[in-house]
Amino acid sequence: METIEEKLSKLVSDTLASLNDINSDLDRELEDLRVSVMGKKGSLTEILKGMKDLSAEMRPVVGKHVNEARDVLTQAFDQAAKDMEADRIAKQLAAESIDVTLPGRPVKRGQAHILTQTSQEIEDIFLGMGYQIVDGFEVESDHYNFERMNLPKDHPARDMQDTFYITEEVLLRTHTSPVQARTMEKHDFSQGPLKMISPGRVYRRDTDDATHSHQFHQIEGLVVGQGISMADLKGTLELILQKMFGKDRKIRLRPSYFPFTEPSVEVDVSCFKCGGQGCNVCKQTGWIEILGAGMVHPQVLEMSGIDSSQYSGFAFGLGQERIAMLRYGINDIRGFYLGDQRFSEQFK
Ligand code: DAH
């Protein structure tokens, strides 16, 4: 009969041979082999059962051999598992190698919304003329939106600018003009004249249709200093409108009325499509009404703590949607707000 030592050394050499032959792709095979040798019902355990028949002197001697065999096997299995893992990683790396010379996948490029583009273009022009760009509040007080713009509580011109009230005194601003008052009262005129524009969203209680929206965008402009005249207003607007609609454009001022300017004007630009001959864009008049403007009302200056005997200013307000609709032939204002890519993507 084989001795325990013989069984052990046969088990070790057989197991090492099997480990050599194992398919390195199959973790399962290694695990099965490990269980069949080292597991609770494995061959090593089986051999150990024979220990109980040994004499007391032989037991520690054989026991030492058993421990050595177990160590050898444990180490061999650990090493095999490590080799397998290294092999697997090496194969995976080889399979996944990247060809850096392949052309990249094109990334679809987006673009700023057409109203953002319009506003940025206008901002750039004014920045170039030394204006600052000021942010206002969309939630505004009645005080700044109306009172400070020379529209006291019962002024009939308030009717044209009905809006969404949060309380009796707090509302969604109906125009960007309140930024005039907020900027004027803070300006330090010892540092020079005030020159600012303020783009932003405004609200009116209006029924939405192709040309009206309860929410739209304006750009307010304001210059206050010593000796500012109507000629400055005209020159500034002519320059900006030529940049927006072409260098051959002419402008014309027509008398108008706004409570916060005196005198007030409506500004027309000569038609960029027909050059003034008359066409469908200018409704056969040769002129396109583009914005409201005027000389800042002395009362508005005084309410912001500015001495109207020393200082004067001009202001204007233009509608961003109107500008974009004219320039790009957009005929429905609702297109701006739908978030439909078929609309947006046309303005790359
Ligand atoms: N705030 C006016 C509106 O919403 C537009 C406007 C007109 C602004 C004349 C101005 C201005 O600054 O001078 O209808």
GROMACS .gro file of C-alpha atoms and ligand atoms in nm:
model
  362
    1MET     CA    1   0.000   0.000   0.000
    2GLU     CA    2   0.111   0.362  -0.072
    3THR     CA    3   0.223   0.562   0.227
    4ILE     CA    4   0.072   0.903   0.298
    5GLU     CA    5   0.399   1.063   0.189
    6GLU     CA    6   0.383   0.885  -0.144
    7LYS     CA    7   0.021   0.989  -0.192
    8LEU     CA    8   0.114   1.347  -0.109
    9SER     CA    9   0.404   1.370  -0.348
   10LYS     CA   10   0.195   1.214  -0.625
   11LEU     CA   11  -0.086   1.462  -0.556
   12VAL     CA   12   0.156   1.756  -0.570
   13SER     CA   13   0.322   1.648  -0.894
   14ASP     CA   14  -0.013   1.558  -1.061
   15THR     CA   15  -0.166   1.890  -0.957
   16LEU     CA   16   0.133   2.090  -1.079
   17ALA     CA   17   0.113   1.907  -1.412
   18SER     CA   18  -0.262   1.979  -1.442
   19LEU     CA   19  -0.202   2.344  -1.359
   20ASN     CA   20   0.044   2.358  -1.646
   21ASP     CA   21  -0.211   2.220  -1.888
   22ILE     CA   22  -0.496   2.443  -1.781
   23ASN     CA   23  -0.658   2.668  -2.040
   24SER     CA   24  -0.567   3.015  -1.925
   25ASP     CA   25  -0.892   3.158  -2.069
   26LEU     CA   26  -1.108   2.951  -1.837
   27ASP     CA   27  -1.115   3.078  -1.479
   28ARG     CA   28  -1.368   2.808  -1.413
   29GLU     CA   29  -1.124   2.528  -1.491
   30LEU     CA   30  -0.872   2.661  -1.242
   31GLU     CA   31  -1.134   2.699  -0.975
   32ASP     CA   32  -1.267   2.345  -1.035
   33LEU     CA   33  -0.917   2.206  -1.005
   34ARG     CA   34  -0.855   2.402  -0.687
   35VAL     CA   35  -1.175   2.271  -0.528
   36SER     CA   36  -1.102   1.913  -0.636
   37VAL     CA   37  -0.762   1.930  -0.464
   38MET     CA   38  -0.790   2.176  -0.178
   39GLY     CA   39  -1.167   2.181  -0.119
   40LYS     CA   40  -1.349   2.026   0.178
   41LYS     CA   41  -1.404   1.705  -0.015
   42GLY     CA   42  -1.084   1.738  -0.217
   43SER     CA   43  -0.803   1.488  -0.257
   44LEU     CA   44  -0.581   1.657  -0.002
   45THR     CA   45  -0.853   1.625   0.263
   46GLU     CA   46  -0.900   1.267   0.157
   47ILE     CA   47  -0.531   1.190   0.219
   48LEU     CA   48  -0.544   1.363   0.557
   49LYS     CA   49  -0.809   1.119   0.669
   50GLY     CA   50  -0.540   0.849   0.666
   51MET     CA   51  -0.359   1.039   0.947
   52LYS     CA   52  -0.580   0.890   1.213
   53ASP     CA   53  -0.426   0.545   1.151
   54LEU     CA   54  -0.071   0.669   1.217
   55SER     CA   55   0.120   0.609   1.536
   56ALA     CA   56   0.172   0.900   1.774
   57GLU     CA   57   0.543   0.929   1.676
   58MET     CA   58   0.472   0.928   1.302
   59ARG     CA   59   0.190   1.182   1.315
   60PRO     CA   60   0.406   1.502   1.357
   61VAL     CA   61   0.653   1.380   1.093
   62VAL     CA   62   0.382   1.315   0.836
   63GLY     CA   63   0.199   1.627   0.954
   64LYS     CA   64   0.504   1.833   0.856
   65HIS     CA   65   0.495   1.687   0.507
   66VAL     CA   66   0.126   1.757   0.480
   67ASN     CA   67   0.182   2.122   0.568
   68GLU     CA   68   0.463   2.153   0.316
   69ALA     CA   69   0.248   1.996   0.044
   70ARG     CA   70  -0.040   2.231   0.129
   71ASP     CA   71   0.192   2.534   0.111
   72VAL     CA   72   0.333   2.426  -0.224
   73LEU     CA   73  -0.016   2.372  -0.366
   74THR     CA   74  -0.159   2.697  -0.225
   75GLN     CA   75   0.128   2.891  -0.373
   76ALA     CA   76   0.095   2.715  -0.708
   77PHE     CA   77  -0.278   2.795  -0.728
   78ASP     CA   78  -0.219   3.160  -0.631
   79GLN     CA   79   0.049   3.193  -0.892
   80ALA     CA   80  -0.168   3.031  -1.157
   81ALA     CA   81  -0.452   3.275  -1.078
   82LYS     CA   82  -0.211   3.570  -1.106
   83ASP     CA   83  -0.071   3.444  -1.434
   84MET     CA   84  -0.418   3.401  -1.572
   85GLU     CA   85  -0.516   3.755  -1.477
   86ALA     CA   86  -0.199   3.899  -1.631
   87ASP     CA   87  -0.262   3.696  -1.942
   88ARG     CA   88  -0.621   3.817  -1.963
   89ILE     CA   89  -0.517   4.184  -1.929
   90ALA     CA   90  -0.244   4.146  -2.190
   91LYS     CA   91  -0.490   3.992  -2.436
   92GLN     CA   92  -0.750   4.261  -2.366
   93LEU     CA   93  -0.496   4.539  -2.417
   94ALA     CA   94  -0.386   4.389  -2.744
   95ALA     CA   95  -0.745   4.363  -2.864
   96GLU     CA   96  -0.836   4.715  -2.753
   97SER     CA   97  -0.536   4.893  -2.896
   98ILE     CA   98  -0.634   5.227  -3.043
   99ASP     CA   99  -0.542   5.335  -3.391
  100VAL     CA  100  -0.460   5.698  -3.334
  101THR     CA  101  -0.443   5.762  -3.706
  102LEU     CA  102  -0.817   5.694  -3.751
  103PRO     CA  103  -1.021   6.007  -3.819
  104GLY     CA  104  -1.218   6.126  -3.513
  105ARG     CA  105  -1.593   6.112  -3.480
  106PRO     CA  106  -1.739   6.450  -3.572
  107VAL     CA  107  -1.899   6.635  -3.279
  108LYS     CA  108  -2.219   6.813  -3.368
  109ARG     CA  109  -2.169   7.178  -3.294
  110GLY     CA  110  -2.440   7.391  -3.144
  111GLN     CA  111  -2.464   7.767  -3.149
  112ALA     CA  112  -2.593   8.048  -2.933
  113HIS     CA  113  -2.963   8.128  -2.971
  114ILE     CA  114  -3.025   8.386  -3.239
  115LEU     CA  115  -3.142   8.639  -2.979
  116THR     CA  116  -2.821   8.585  -2.782
  117GLN     CA  117  -2.621   8.629  -3.101
  118THR     CA  118  -2.808   8.951  -3.179
  119SER     CA  119  -2.758   9.086  -2.832
  120GLN     CA  120  -2.387   8.995  -2.830
  121GLU     CA  121  -2.334   9.161  -3.165
  122ILE     CA  122  -2.493   9.483  -3.038
  123GLU     CA  123  -2.303   9.462  -2.709
  124ASP     CA  124  -1.976   9.432  -2.901
  125ILE     CA  125  -2.046   9.748  -3.097
  126PHE     CA  126  -2.126   9.946  -2.783
  127LEU     CA  127  -1.833   9.805  -2.588
  128GLY     CA  128  -1.617   9.936  -2.870
  129MET     CA  129  -1.761  10.282  -2.806
  130GLY     CA  130  -1.678  10.270  -2.434
  131TYR     CA  131  -2.022  10.178  -2.299
  132GLN     CA  132  -2.065   9.952  -1.999
  133ILE     CA  133  -2.310   9.665  -2.005
  134VAL     CA  134  -2.545   9.664  -1.708
  135ASP     CA  135  -2.780   9.395  -1.580
  136GLY     CA  136  -3.120   9.486  -1.444
  137PHE     CA  137  -3.391   9.303  -1.252
  138GLU     CA  138  -3.671   9.119  -1.428
  139VAL     CA  139  -3.871   9.134  -1.107
  140GLU     CA  140  -3.888   9.508  -1.056
  141SER     CA  141  -4.070   9.753  -0.835
  142ASP     CA  142  -4.349   9.977  -0.954
  143HIS     CA  143  -4.127  10.258  -0.831
  144TYR     CA  144  -3.843  10.196  -1.077
  145ASN     CA  145  -4.049  10.051  -1.363
  146PHE     CA  146  -4.299  10.338  -1.370
  147GLU     CA  147  -4.263  10.618  -1.115
  148ARG     CA  148  -3.897  10.687  -1.178
  149MET     CA  149  -3.963  10.677  -1.551
  150ASN     CA  150  -4.208  10.963  -1.506
  151LEU     CA  151  -4.516  10.742  -1.516
  152PRO     CA  152  -4.701  10.818  -1.192
  153LYS     CA  153  -4.978  10.588  -1.070
  154ASP     CA  154  -5.264  10.729  -1.278
  155HIS     CA  155  -5.065  10.807  -1.594
  156PRO     CA  156  -5.258  10.699  -1.903
  157ALA     CA  157  -4.940  10.567  -2.073
  158ARG     CA  158  -4.934  10.287  -1.814
  159ASP     CA  159  -5.222  10.129  -2.004
  160MET     CA  160  -4.992  10.034  -2.291
  161GLN     CA  161  -4.768   9.847  -2.050
  162ASP     CA  162  -5.001   9.631  -1.846
  163THR     CA  163  -4.807   9.349  -1.687
  164PHE     CA  164  -4.791   9.067  -1.436
  165TYR     CA  165  -4.811   9.197  -1.079
  166ILE     CA  166  -4.661   9.003  -0.793
  167THR     CA  167  -4.793   9.251  -0.538
  168GLU     CA  168  -4.929   9.599  -0.597
  169GLU     CA  169  -4.575   9.733  -0.575
  170VAL     CA  170  -4.377   9.447  -0.731
  171LEU     CA  171  -4.411   9.340  -1.091
  172LEU     CA  172  -4.239   9.183  -1.390
  173ARG     CA  173  -4.073   9.477  -1.564
  174THR     CA  174  -4.246   9.597  -1.880
  175HIS     CA  175  -3.933   9.748  -2.030
  176THR     CA  176  -3.560   9.775  -1.965
  177SER     CA  177  -3.595  10.149  -1.891
  178PRO     CA  178  -3.589  10.109  -1.508
  179VAL     CA  179  -3.222  10.017  -1.544
  180GLN     CA  180  -3.173  10.383  -1.645
  181ALA     CA  181  -3.283  10.503  -1.302
  182ARG     CA  182  -3.091  10.228  -1.119
  183THR     CA  183  -2.771  10.316  -1.304
  184MET     CA  184  -2.807  10.694  -1.292
  185GLU     CA  185  -2.856  10.711  -0.915
  186LYS     CA  186  -2.532  10.517  -0.862
  187HIS     CA  187  -2.310  10.686  -1.118
  188ASP     CA  188  -2.017  10.896  -1.002
  189PHE     CA  189  -1.999  11.178  -1.257
  190SER     CA  190  -1.658  11.290  -1.135
  191GLN     CA  191  -1.534  10.978  -1.317
  192GLY     CA  192  -1.683  11.095  -1.649
  193PRO     CA  193  -2.012  11.060  -1.833
  194LEU     CA  194  -2.243  10.762  -1.792
  195LYS     CA  195  -2.261  10.542  -2.100
  196MET     CA  196  -2.442  10.211  -2.070
  197ILE     CA  197  -2.658   9.959  -2.244
  198SER     CA  198  -2.870   9.701  -2.070
  199PRO     CA  199  -3.005   9.400  -2.257
  200GLY     CA  200  -3.270   9.180  -2.102
  201ARG     CA  201  -3.609   9.019  -2.085
  202VAL     CA  202  -3.929   9.215  -2.038
  203TYR     CA  203  -4.294   9.119  -1.986
  204ARG     CA  204  -4.635   9.249  -2.090
  205ARG     CA  205  -4.983   9.121  -2.034
  206ASP     CA  206  -5.042   9.048  -2.401
  207THR     CA  207  -5.203   8.778  -2.610
  208ASP     CA  208  -4.939   8.585  -2.803
  209ASP     CA  209  -4.962   8.590  -3.181
  210ALA     CA  210  -4.719   8.617  -3.472
  211THR     CA  211  -4.598   8.961  -3.364
  212HIS     CA  212  -4.675   8.970  -2.990
  213SER     CA  213  -4.535   8.776  -2.701
  214HIS     CA  214  -4.601   8.821  -2.330
  215GLN     CA  215  -4.226   8.796  -2.286
  216PHE     CA  216  -3.964   8.948  -2.514
  217HIS     CA  217  -3.625   9.117  -2.513
  218GLN     CA  218  -3.508   9.475  -2.527
  219ILE     CA  219  -3.182   9.663  -2.514
  220GLU     CA  220  -3.185   9.991  -2.326
  221GLY     CA  221  -2.925  10.255  -2.400
  222LEU     CA  222  -2.838  10.559  -2.191
  223VAL     CA  223  -2.578  10.834  -2.209
  224VAL     CA  224  -2.571  11.114  -1.950
  225GLY     CA  225  -2.307  11.380  -1.927
  226GLN     CA  226  -2.241  11.749  -1.978
  227GLY     CA  227  -2.346  11.891  -2.315
  228ILE     CA  228  -2.502  11.569  -2.451
  229SER     CA  229  -2.731  11.668  -2.736
  230MET     CA  230  -2.973  11.529  -2.988
  231ALA     CA  231  -2.686  11.527  -3.240
  232ASP     CA  232  -2.506  11.272  -3.022
  233LEU     CA  233  -2.819  11.059  -3.017
  234LYS     CA  234  -2.856  11.074  -3.393
  235GLY     CA  235  -2.490  11.000  -3.463
  236THR     CA  236  -2.486  10.705  -3.224
  237LEU     CA  237  -2.802  10.549  -3.363
  238GLU     CA  238  -2.693  10.601  -3.722
  239LEU     CA  239  -2.368  10.422  -3.650
  240ILE     CA  240  -2.526  10.126  -3.476
  241LEU     CA  241  -2.799  10.088  -3.738
  242GLN     CA  242  -2.545  10.099  -4.020
  243LYS     CA  243  -2.347   9.826  -3.847
  244MET     CA  244  -2.660   9.618  -3.811
  245PHE     CA  245  -2.827   9.680  -4.147
  246GLY     CA  246  -2.550   9.790  -4.384
  247LYS     CA  247  -2.322  10.090  -4.424
  248ASP     CA  248  -2.542  10.266  -4.679
  249ARG     CA  249  -2.837  10.295  -4.444
  250LYS     CA  250  -2.983  10.634  -4.358
  251ILE     CA  251  -3.188  10.707  -4.052
  252ARG     CA  252  -3.475  10.947  -3.991
  253LEU     CA  253  -3.625  11.074  -3.667
  254ARG     CA  254  -3.996  11.135  -3.631
  255PRO     CA  255  -4.154  11.313  -3.336
  256SER     CA  256  -4.309  11.077  -3.085
  257TYR     CA  257  -4.402  11.058  -2.720
  258PHE     CA  258  -4.255  10.873  -2.426
  259PRO     CA  259  -4.308  10.999  -2.071
  260PHE     CA  260  -3.937  10.961  -1.987
  261THR     CA  261  -3.791  11.155  -2.279
  262GLU     CA  262  -3.840  11.509  -2.407
  263PRO     CA  263  -3.829  11.546  -2.697
  264SER     CA  264  -3.908  11.187  -2.795
  265VAL     CA  265  -3.851  11.034  -3.134
  266GLU     CA  266  -3.932  10.725  -3.331
  267VAL     CA  267  -3.631  10.616  -3.534
  268ASP     CA  268  -3.661  10.471  -3.883
  269VAL     CA  269  -3.387  10.312  -4.090
  270SER     CA  270  -3.392  10.314  -4.469
  271CYS     CA  271  -3.500   9.975  -4.602
  272PHE     CA  272  -3.210   9.731  -4.627
  273LYS     CA  273  -3.392   9.520  -4.882
  274CYS     CA  274  -3.494   9.774  -5.145
  275GLY     CA  275  -3.263  10.057  -5.042
  276GLY     CA  276  -3.560  10.290  -5.004
  277GLN     CA  277  -3.752  10.226  -5.327
  278GLY     CA  278  -4.038  10.053  -5.150
  279CYS     CA  279  -4.093   9.678  -5.110
  280ASN     CA  280  -4.280   9.425  -4.898
  281VAL     CA  281  -4.034   9.451  -4.608
  282CYS     CA  282  -4.083   9.828  -4.568
  283LYS     CA  283  -4.450   9.815  -4.668
  284GLN     CA  284  -4.369  10.027  -4.975
  285THR     CA  285  -4.254  10.322  -4.763
  286GLY     CA  286  -3.877  10.282  -4.801
  287TRP     CA  287  -3.841  10.313  -4.421
  288ILE     CA  288  -3.853  10.066  -4.135
  289GLU     CA  289  -3.952  10.175  -3.783
  290ILE     CA  290  -3.682  10.036  -3.560
  291LEU     CA  291  -3.669  10.194  -3.215
  292GLY     CA  292  -3.783  10.461  -2.971
  293ALA     CA  293  -3.549  10.723  -2.831
  294GLY     CA  294  -3.520  11.075  -2.699
  295MET     CA  295  -3.349  11.319  -2.468
  296VAL     CA  296  -3.379  11.207  -2.107
  297HIS     CA  297  -3.660  11.406  -1.943
  298PRO     CA  298  -3.516  11.657  -1.689
  299GLN     CA  299  -3.762  11.521  -1.436
  300VAL     CA  300  -3.614  11.170  -1.479
  301LEU     CA  301  -3.263  11.309  -1.422
  302GLU     CA  302  -3.373  11.500  -1.112
  303MET     CA  303  -3.550  11.197  -0.963
  304SER     CA  304  -3.217  11.012  -0.988
  305GLY     CA  305  -3.038  11.297  -0.809
  306ILE     CA  306  -2.882  11.452  -1.119
  307ASP     CA  307  -2.882  11.830  -1.166
  308SER     CA  308  -3.065  11.879  -1.495
  309SER     CA  309  -2.929  12.232  -1.536
  310GLN     CA  310  -2.579  12.084  -1.566
  311TYR     CA  311  -2.636  11.743  -1.716
  312SER     CA  312  -2.833  11.612  -2.010
  313GLY     CA  313  -2.862  11.277  -2.177
  314PHE     CA  314  -3.017  11.062  -2.443
  315ALA     CA  315  -3.179  10.723  -2.419
  316PHE     CA  316  -3.311  10.462  -2.654
  317GLY     CA  317  -3.482  10.128  -2.638
  318LEU     CA  318  -3.485   9.864  -2.905
  319GLY     CA  319  -3.654   9.530  -2.938
  320GLN     CA  320  -3.417   9.239  -2.997
  321GLU     CA  321  -3.682   9.022  -3.159
  322ARG     CA  322  -3.778   9.299  -3.400
  323ILE     CA  323  -3.417   9.342  -3.512
  324ALA     CA  324  -3.366   8.968  -3.562
  325MET     CA  325  -3.700   8.924  -3.738
  326LEU     CA  326  -3.616   9.201  -3.984
  327ARG     CA  327  -3.261   9.087  -4.051
  328TYR     CA  328  -3.343   8.721  -4.099
  329GLY     CA  329  -3.693   8.748  -4.244
  330ILE     CA  330  -3.852   8.567  -3.948
  331ASN     CA  331  -4.227   8.615  -3.965
  332ASP     CA  332  -4.347   8.458  -3.641
  333ILE     CA  333  -4.209   8.579  -3.307
  334ARG     CA  334  -4.310   8.250  -3.139
  335GLY     CA  335  -4.029   8.074  -3.327
  336PHE     CA  336  -3.777   8.228  -3.087
  337TYR     CA  337  -3.921   8.055  -2.784
  338LEU     CA  338  -4.010   7.707  -2.905
  339GLY     CA  339  -3.664   7.555  -2.868
  340ASP     CA  340  -3.716   7.375  -3.199
  341GLN     CA  341  -3.375   7.290  -3.344
  342ARG     CA  342  -3.504   7.321  -3.700
  343PHE     CA  343  -3.552   7.690  -3.620
  344SER     CA  344  -3.236   7.747  -3.415
  345GLU     CA  345  -3.000   7.564  -3.647
  346GLN     CA  346  -3.066   7.806  -3.930
  347PHE     CA  347  -2.862   8.071  -3.753
  348LYS     CA  348  -2.515   7.917  -3.739
  349DAH     N1  349  -3.923  10.175  -2.283
  349DAH     C1  350  -3.986  10.194  -2.411
  349DAH     C2  351  -4.081  10.079  -2.439
  349DAH     O1  352  -4.066   9.975  -2.388
  349DAH     C3  353  -3.882  10.201  -2.521
  349DAH     C4  354  -3.801  10.326  -2.513
  349DAH     C5  355  -3.837  10.438  -2.582
  349DAH     C6  356  -3.687  10.331  -2.435
  349DAH     C7  357  -3.765  10.554  -2.575
  349DAH     C8  358  -3.612  10.447  -2.427
  349DAH     C9  359  -3.654  10.558  -2.500
  349DAH     O2  360  -3.503  10.458  -2.355
  349DAH     O3  361  -3.579  10.675  -2.493
  349DAH     O4  362  -4.171  10.093  -2.513
   0.00000   0.00000   0.00000
